[in-house]
Coordinates of C-alpha atoms in Angstrom, one line a residue:
X1 CA 0.0 0.0 0.0
X2 CA 1.4 3.4 -1.0
X3 CA 0.9 6.3 1.4
X4 CA 0.5 9.7 -0.1
X5 CA 1.6 12.4 2.3
X6 CA 0.2 15.9 2.4
X7 CA 2.0 18.5 0.4
X8 CA -0.4 21.3 1.5
X9 CA -2.1 21.4 4.9
X10 CA -4.2 24.2 6.2
X11 CA -5.6 25.2 9.6
X12 CA -8.9 23.3 10.1
X13 CA -7.8 20.2 8.1
X14 CA -7.7 16.7 9.6
X15 CA -4.6 14.7 9.1
X16 CA -3.0 11.4 10.3
X17 CA 0.7 10.8 11.0
X18 CA 2.5 8.4 8.7
X19 CA 3.6 6.5 11.8
X20 CA 0.5 4.7 13.2
X21 CA 2.0 4.9 16.7
X22 CA 1.5 8.6 16.7
X23 CA -1.9 9.4 18.2
X24 CA -2.8 5.7 17.8
X25 CA -3.3 6.3 14.1
X26 CA -6.3 8.6 14.8
X27 CA -7.1 11.8 13.0
X28 CA -5.5 15.0 14.3
X29 CA -7.0 18.5 13.9
X30 CA -4.6 21.1 12.4
X31 CA -4.5 24.3 14.5
X32 CA -1.9 26.2 12.7
X33 CA 0.6 25.9 9.9
X34 CA 4.0 27.6 9.8
X35 CA 6.5 26.9 7.1
X36 CA 6.8 23.1 6.8
X37 CA 5.3 22.3 10.1
X38 CA 1.7 21.9 11.4
X39 CA 0.5 22.3 14.9
X40 CA -1.9 19.5 15.7
X41 CA -4.1 18.3 18.5
X42 CA -3.4 14.7 19.6
X43 CA -3.5 12.5 22.6
X44 CA -0.4 11.8 24.6
X45 CA 0.8 8.3 24.9
X46 CA 0.8 8.4 28.7
X47 CA -1.2 5.9 30.8
X48 CA -3.8 8.7 31.3
X49 CA -3.9 10.3 27.8
X50 CA -4.4 14.0 27.7
X51 CA -5.1 16.2 24.7
X52 CA -2.0 18.2 23.8
X53 CA -0.6 20.2 20.8
X54 CA 2.6 19.6 19.0
X55 CA 4.3 20.5 15.8
X56 CA 4.8 17.9 13.1
X57 CA 6.6 18.1 9.8
X58 CA 4.0 18.4 7.0
X59 CA 5.9 15.7 5.1
X60 CA 5.0 13.2 7.8
X61 CA 1.2 13.9 7.6
X62 CA -1.5 12.4 5.4
X63 CA -4.5 14.6 4.6
X64 CA -7.7 12.9 5.7
X65 CA -10.1 15.7 4.9
X66 CA -9.9 19.4 4.3
X67 CA -11.4 22.1 6.4
X68 CA -15.0 23.0 5.6
X69 CA -15.5 26.6 4.4
X70 CA -16.5 29.0 7.2
X71 CA -15.4 26.7 10.1
X72 CA -11.9 28.2 10.5

């Protein structure tokens, strides 16, 4: 199976990391994009997961769905 990573990501989009261990392979919401990195909401891998925000290289993200107009 070939994975096509995102080349363009915008705030409000939903993405997955190419490494399924990141966020358990679940979708992440993109809060902000700066240069070649996207700030995304995801759950920590702690025993008691908490929602956190971290920066990920856009090249490591797969676009799941784009933001809907008017929601960002």
